[in-house]
Coordinates of N, CA and C and ligand atoms in Angstrom, one line a residue:
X216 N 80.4 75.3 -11.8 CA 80.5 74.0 -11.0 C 79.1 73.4 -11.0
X217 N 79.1 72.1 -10.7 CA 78.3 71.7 -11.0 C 77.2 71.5 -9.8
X218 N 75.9 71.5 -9.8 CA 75.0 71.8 -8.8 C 74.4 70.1 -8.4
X219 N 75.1 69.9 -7.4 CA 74.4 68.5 -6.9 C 73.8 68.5 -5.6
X220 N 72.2 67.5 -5.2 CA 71.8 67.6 -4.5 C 72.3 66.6 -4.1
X221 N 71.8 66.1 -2.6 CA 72.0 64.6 -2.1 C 70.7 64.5 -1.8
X222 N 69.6 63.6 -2.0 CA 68.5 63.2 -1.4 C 68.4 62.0 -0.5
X223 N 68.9 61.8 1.0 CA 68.4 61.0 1.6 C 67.6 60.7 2.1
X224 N 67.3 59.1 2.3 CA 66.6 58.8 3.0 C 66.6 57.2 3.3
X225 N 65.2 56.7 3.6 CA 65.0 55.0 3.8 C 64.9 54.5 2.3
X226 N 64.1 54.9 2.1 CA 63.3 54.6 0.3 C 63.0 53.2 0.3
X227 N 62.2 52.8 1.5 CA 62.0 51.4 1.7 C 60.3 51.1 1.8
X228 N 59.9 51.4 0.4 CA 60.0 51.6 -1.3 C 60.2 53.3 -1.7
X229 N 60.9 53.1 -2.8 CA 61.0 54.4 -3.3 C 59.6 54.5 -4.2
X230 N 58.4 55.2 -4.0 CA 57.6 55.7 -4.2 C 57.3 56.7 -5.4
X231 N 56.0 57.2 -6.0 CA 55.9 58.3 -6.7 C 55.9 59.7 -6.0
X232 N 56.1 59.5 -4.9 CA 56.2 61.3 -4.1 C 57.6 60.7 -3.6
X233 N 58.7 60.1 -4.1 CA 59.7 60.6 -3.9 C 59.9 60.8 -5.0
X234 N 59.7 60.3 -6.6 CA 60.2 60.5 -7.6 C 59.8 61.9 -8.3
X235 N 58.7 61.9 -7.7 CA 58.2 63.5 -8.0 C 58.9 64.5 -7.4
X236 N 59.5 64.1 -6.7 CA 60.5 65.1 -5.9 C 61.8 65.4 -6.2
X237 N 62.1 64.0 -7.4 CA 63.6 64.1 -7.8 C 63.6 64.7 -9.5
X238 N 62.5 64.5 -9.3 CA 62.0 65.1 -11.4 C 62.2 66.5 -10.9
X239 N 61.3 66.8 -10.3 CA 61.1 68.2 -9.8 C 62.7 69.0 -9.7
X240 N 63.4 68.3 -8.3 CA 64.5 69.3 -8.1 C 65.6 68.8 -9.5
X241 N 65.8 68.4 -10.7 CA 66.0 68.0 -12.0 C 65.8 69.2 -12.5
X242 N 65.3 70.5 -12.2 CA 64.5 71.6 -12.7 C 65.9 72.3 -12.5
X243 N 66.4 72.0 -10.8 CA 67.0 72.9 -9.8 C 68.7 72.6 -10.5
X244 N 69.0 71.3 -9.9 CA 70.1 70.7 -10.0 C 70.7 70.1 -11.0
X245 N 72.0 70.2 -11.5 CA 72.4 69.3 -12.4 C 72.5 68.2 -12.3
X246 N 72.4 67.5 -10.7 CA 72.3 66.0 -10.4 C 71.7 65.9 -9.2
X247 N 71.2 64.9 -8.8 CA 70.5 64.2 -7.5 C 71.0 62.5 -7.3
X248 N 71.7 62.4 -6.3 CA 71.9 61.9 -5.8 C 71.2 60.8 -4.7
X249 N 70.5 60.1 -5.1 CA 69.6 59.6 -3.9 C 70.4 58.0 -3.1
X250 N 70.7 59.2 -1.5 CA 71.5 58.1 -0.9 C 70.5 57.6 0.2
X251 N 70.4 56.3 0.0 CA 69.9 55.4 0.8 C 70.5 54.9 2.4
X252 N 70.2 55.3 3.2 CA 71.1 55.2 4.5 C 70.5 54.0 5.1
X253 N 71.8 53.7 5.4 CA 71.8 52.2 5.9 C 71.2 52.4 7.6
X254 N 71.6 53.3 8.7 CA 71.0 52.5 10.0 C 70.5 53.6 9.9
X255 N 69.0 53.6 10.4 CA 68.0 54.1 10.7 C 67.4 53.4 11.4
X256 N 66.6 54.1 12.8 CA 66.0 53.3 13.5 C 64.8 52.1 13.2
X257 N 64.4 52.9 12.1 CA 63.4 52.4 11.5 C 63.7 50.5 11.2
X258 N 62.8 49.5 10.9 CA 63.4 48.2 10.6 C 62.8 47.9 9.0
X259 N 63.7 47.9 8.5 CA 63.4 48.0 6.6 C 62.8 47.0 6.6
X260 N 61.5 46.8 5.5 CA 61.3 45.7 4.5 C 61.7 45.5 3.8
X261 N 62.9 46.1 3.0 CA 63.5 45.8 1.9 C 65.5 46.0 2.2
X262 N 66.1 45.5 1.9 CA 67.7 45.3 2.2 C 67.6 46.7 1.7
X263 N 69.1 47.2 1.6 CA 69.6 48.4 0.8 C 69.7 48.1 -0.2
X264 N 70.0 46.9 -0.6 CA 70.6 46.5 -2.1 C 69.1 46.0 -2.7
X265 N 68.0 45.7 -2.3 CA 66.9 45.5 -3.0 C 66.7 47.0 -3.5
X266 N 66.9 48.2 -2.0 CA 65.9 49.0 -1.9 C 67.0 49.5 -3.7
X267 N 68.3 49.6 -3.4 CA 69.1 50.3 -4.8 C 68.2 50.0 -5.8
X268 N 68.1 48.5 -5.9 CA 67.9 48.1 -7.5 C 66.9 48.7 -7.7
X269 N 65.8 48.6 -7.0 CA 64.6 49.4 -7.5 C 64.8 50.8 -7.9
X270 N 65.6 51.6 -7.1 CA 66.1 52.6 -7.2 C 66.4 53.0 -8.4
X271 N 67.7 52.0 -8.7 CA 68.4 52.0 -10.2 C 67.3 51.9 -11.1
X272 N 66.8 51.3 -11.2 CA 65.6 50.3 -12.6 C 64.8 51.7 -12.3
X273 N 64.6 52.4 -11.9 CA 63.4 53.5 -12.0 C 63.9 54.9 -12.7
X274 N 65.6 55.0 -12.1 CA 66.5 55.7 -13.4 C 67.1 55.7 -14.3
X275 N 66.7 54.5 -14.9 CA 68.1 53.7 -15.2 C 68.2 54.6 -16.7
X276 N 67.1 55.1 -17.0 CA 67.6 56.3 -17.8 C 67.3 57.5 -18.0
X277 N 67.5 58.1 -16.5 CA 68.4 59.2 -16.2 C 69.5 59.6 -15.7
X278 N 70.5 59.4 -16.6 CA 71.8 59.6 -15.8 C 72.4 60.8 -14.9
X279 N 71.5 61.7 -14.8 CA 71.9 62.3 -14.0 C 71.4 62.8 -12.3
X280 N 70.8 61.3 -12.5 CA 70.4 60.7 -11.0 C 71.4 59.7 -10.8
X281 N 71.9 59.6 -9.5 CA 72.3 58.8 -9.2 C 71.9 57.6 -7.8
X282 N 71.8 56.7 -7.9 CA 71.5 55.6 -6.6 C 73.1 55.5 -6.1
X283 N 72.9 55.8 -4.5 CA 74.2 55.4 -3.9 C 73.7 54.8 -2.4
X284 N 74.4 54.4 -1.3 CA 74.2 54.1 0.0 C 74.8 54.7 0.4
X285 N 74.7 55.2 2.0 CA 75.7 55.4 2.7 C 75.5 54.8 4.5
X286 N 76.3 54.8 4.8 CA 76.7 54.6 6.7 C 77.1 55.4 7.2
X287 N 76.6 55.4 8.5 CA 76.7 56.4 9.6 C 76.7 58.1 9.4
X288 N 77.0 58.6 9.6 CA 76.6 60.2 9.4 C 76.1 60.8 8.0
X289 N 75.4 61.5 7.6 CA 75.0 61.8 6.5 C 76.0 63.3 6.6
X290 N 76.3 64.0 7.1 CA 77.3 64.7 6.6 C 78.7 65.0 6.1
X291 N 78.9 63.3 6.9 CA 80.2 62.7 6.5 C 80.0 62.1 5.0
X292 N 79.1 61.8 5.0 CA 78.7 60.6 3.3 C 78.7 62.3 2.0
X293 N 77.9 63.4 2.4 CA 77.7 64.2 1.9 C 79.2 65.2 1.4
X294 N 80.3 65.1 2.7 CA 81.2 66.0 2.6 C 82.3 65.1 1.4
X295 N 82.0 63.8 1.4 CA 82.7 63.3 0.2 C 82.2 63.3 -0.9
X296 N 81.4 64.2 -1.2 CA 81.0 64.4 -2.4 C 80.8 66.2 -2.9
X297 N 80.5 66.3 -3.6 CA 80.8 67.7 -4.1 C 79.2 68.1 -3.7
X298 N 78.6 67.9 -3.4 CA 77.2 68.5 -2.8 C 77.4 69.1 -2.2
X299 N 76.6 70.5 -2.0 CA 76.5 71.5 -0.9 C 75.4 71.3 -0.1
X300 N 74.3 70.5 -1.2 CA 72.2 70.8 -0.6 C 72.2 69.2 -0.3
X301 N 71.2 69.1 0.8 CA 70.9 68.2 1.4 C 69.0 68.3 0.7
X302 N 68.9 67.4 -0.3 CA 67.0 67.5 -0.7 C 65.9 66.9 0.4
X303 N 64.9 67.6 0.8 CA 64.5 66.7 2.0 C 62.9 67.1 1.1
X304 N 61.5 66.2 1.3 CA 59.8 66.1 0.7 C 59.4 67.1 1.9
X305 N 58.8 67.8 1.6 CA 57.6 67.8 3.0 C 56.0 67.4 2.4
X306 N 55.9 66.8 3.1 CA 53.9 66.2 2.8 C 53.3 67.1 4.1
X307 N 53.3 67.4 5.3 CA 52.3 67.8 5.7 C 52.9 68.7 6.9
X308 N 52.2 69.5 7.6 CA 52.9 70.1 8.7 C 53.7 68.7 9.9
X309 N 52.7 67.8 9.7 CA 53.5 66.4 10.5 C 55.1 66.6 10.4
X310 N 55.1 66.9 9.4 CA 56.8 66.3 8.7 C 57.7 67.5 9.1
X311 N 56.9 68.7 9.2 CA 58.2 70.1 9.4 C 59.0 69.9 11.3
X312 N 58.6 69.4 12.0 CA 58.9 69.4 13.3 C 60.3 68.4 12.8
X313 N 60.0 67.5 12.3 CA 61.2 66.3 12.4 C 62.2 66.9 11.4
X314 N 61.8 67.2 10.3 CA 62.3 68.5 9.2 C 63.2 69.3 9.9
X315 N 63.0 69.9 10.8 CA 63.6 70.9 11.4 C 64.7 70.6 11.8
X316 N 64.6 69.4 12.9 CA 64.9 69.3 13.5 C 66.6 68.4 13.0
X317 N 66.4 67.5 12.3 CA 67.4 67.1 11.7 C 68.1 68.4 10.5
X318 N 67.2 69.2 9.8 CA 68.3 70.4 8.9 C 69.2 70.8 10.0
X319 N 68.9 70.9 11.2 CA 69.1 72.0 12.2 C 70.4 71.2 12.5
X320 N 70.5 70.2 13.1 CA 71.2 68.9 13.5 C 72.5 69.1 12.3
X321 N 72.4 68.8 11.2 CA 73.2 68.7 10.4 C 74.2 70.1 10.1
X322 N 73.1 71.0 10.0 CA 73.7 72.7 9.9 C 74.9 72.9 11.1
X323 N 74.4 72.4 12.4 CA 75.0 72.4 13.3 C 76.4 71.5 13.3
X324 N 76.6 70.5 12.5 CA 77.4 69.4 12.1 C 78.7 70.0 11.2
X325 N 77.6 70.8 10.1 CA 78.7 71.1 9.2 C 77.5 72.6 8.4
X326 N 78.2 73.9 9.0 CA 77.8 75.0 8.5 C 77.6 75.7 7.0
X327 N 78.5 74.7 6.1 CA 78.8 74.9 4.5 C 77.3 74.0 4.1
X328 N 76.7 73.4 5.0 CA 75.5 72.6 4.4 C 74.1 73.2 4.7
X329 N 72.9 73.2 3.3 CA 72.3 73.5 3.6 C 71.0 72.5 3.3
X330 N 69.7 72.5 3.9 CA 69.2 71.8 3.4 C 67.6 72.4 3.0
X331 N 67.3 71.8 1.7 CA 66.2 72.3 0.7 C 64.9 71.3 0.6
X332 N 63.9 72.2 0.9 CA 62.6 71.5 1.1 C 61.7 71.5 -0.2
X333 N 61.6 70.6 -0.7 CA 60.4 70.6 -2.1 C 58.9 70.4 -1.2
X334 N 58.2 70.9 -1.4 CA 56.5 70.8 -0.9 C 56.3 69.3 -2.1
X335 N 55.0 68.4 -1.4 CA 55.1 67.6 -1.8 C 53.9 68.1 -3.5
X336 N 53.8 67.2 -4.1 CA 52.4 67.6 -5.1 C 51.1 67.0 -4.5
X337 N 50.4 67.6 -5.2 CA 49.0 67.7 -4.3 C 48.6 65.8 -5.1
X338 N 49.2 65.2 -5.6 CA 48.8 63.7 -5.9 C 49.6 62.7 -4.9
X339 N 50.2 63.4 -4.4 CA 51.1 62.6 -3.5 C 51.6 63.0 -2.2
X340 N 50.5 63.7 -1.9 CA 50.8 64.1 -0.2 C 50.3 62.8 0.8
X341 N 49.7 62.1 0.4 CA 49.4 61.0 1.2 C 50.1 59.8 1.2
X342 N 50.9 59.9 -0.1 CA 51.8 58.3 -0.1 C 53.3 58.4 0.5
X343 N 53.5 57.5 2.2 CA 54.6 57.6 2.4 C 54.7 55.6 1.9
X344 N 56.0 55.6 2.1 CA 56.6 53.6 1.9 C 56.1 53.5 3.3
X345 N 55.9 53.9 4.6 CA 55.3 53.1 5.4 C 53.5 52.5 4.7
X346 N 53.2 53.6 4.5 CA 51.2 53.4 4.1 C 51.2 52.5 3.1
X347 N 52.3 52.4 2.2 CA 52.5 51.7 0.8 C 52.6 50.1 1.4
X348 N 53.6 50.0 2.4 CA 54.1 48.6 2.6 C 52.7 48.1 3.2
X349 N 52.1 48.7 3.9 CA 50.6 48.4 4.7 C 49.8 48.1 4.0
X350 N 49.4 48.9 3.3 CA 48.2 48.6 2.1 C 48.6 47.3 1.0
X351 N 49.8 47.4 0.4 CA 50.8 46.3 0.1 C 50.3 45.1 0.7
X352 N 50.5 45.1 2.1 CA 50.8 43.5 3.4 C 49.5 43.1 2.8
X353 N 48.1 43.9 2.6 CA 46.8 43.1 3.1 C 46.1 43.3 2.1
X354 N 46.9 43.6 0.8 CA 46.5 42.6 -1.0 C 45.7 43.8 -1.9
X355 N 46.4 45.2 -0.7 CA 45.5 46.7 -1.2 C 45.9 46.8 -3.0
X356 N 45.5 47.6 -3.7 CA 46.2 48.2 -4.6 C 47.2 49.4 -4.6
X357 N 48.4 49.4 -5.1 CA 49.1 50.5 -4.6 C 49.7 51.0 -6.8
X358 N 48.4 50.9 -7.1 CA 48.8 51.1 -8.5 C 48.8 52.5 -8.6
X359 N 49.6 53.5 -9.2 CA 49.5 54.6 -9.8 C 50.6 55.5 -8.4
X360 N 50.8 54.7 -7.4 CA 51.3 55.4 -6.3 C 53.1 54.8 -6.1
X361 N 53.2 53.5 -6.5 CA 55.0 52.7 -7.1 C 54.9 52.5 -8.3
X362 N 56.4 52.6 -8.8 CA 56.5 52.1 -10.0 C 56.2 50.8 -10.1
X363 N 56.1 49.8 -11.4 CA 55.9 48.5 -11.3 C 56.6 47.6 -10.6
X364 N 58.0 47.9 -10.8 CA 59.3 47.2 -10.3 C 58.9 47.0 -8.6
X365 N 58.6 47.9 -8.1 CA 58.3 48.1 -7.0 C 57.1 47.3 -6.4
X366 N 56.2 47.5 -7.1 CA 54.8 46.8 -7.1 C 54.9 45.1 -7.2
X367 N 55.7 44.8 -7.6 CA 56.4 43.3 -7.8 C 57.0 43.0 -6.9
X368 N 58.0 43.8 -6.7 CA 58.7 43.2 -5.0 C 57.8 43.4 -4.0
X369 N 57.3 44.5 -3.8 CA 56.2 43.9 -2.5 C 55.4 42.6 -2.4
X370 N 54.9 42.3 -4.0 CA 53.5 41.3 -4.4 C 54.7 40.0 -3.9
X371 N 56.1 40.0 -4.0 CA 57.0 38.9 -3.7 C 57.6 38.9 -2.3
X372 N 57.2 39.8 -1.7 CA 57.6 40.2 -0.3 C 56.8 39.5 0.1
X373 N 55.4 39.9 0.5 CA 54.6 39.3 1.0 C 53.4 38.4 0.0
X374 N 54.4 37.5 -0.1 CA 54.0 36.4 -0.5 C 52.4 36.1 -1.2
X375 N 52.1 37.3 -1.8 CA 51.1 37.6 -2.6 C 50.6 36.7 -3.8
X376 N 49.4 36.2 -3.4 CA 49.2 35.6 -5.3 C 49.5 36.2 -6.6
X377 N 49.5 35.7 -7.5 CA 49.5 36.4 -8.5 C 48.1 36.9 -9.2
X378 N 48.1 38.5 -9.3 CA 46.8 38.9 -9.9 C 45.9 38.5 -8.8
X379 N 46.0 38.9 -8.0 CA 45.2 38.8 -6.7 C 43.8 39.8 -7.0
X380 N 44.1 40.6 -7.6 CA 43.1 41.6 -7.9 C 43.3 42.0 -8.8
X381 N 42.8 42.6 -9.7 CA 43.4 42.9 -11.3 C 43.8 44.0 -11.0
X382 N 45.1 44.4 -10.9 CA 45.8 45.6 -10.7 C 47.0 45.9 -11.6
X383 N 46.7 47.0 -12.2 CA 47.8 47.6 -12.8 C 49.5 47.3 -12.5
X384 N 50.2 46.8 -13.1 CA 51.6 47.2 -12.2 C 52.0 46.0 -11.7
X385 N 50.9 45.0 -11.5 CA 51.6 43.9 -10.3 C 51.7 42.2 -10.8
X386 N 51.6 42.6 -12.2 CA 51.7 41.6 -13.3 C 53.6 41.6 -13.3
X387 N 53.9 40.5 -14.1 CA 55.5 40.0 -14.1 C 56.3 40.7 -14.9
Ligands
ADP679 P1 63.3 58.9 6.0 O1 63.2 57.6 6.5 O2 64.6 59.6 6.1 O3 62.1 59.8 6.5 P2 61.9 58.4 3.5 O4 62.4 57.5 2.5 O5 60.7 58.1 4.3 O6 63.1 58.8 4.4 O7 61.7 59.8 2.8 C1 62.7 60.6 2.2 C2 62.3 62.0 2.1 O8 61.3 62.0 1.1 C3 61.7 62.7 3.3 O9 62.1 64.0 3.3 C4 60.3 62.5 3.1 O10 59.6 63.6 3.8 C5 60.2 62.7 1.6 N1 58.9 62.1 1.1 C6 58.5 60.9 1.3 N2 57.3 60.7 0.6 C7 57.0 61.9 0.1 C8 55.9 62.4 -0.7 N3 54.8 61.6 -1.0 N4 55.9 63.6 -1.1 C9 57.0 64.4 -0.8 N5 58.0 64.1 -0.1 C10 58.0 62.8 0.3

């Protein structure tokens, strides 16, 4: 059978420390599924359907990733699919309390689910999409830390000049 993860999250930008996470468990899984949840308290910079495209455009050739959405429960979105593992990053001990606390939440939800922690890589323990969108807002460079695609929609998010700085990535 075949071994599929679900990776959720915001992904509002999907980043190099989440892609390093999805290369990585690619080692593990025959597929990764990266579902983008729609309500989260959090307030997106980016729609779901921007955050997909980027999503897509970053795999668009690896097919055995997939970009999906989902609403309301993540064990419900999970149980309709043949996934058993739930993929979750850790960057810092910050992250294991909340970590916890939702694996725990879900296990409690639905017992057949487990959920699997990749340690982050030591080049990307610092980059979350909140720090990215910030440094982003105020004309920072975020070259070597998003893909290009990504690097573009922020510079068009916030209404960035062009080549504001000579930065890698943020050319058309
Ligand atoms: P959420 O809003 O659910 O926290 P995020 O999009 O912020 O979703 O992150 C999705 C998952 O990816 C989380 O488990 C998060 O800890 C992990 N993650 C984010 N950035 C990194 C990184 N740089 N290295 C490793 N894991 C990461």
């Amino acid at each position: 059978m075949e071994k599929i993860a679900i990776y959720p999250g915001s992904f509002d930008p999907i980043t190099y420390g989440h892609i390093d996470i999805v290369e990585r468990a690619l080692e593990i899984f025959d597929k990764v599924i990266i579902a983008i949840a729609y309500h989260t308290e959090k307030q997106p910079l980016f729609s779901v359907e921007e955050r997909l495209k980027m999503v897509k455009a970053v795999f668009k050739d690896v097919p055995n990733v997939i970009a999906d959405s989902f609403k309301g429960l993540l064990v419900d979105y999970v149980a309709k699919t043949n996934a058993k593992v739930i993929l979750r990053g850790l960057r810092a001990t910050s992250d294991f309390e909340y970590e916890f606390h939702i694996a725990s939440m879900n296990r409690s939800l639905n017992n057949h689910l487990d959920t699997i922690f990749m340690m982050t890589s030591k080049d990307y323990f610092f980059v979350s999409s909140r720090t990215i969108k910030e440094v982003a807002r105020l004309g920072g460079t975020v070259e070597g830390l998003v893909p290009s695609i990504v690097a573009n929609m922020l510079r068009k998010k916030f209404n960035l000049p062009y080549m504001k700085k000579k930065l890698i990535g943020w050319d058309d």
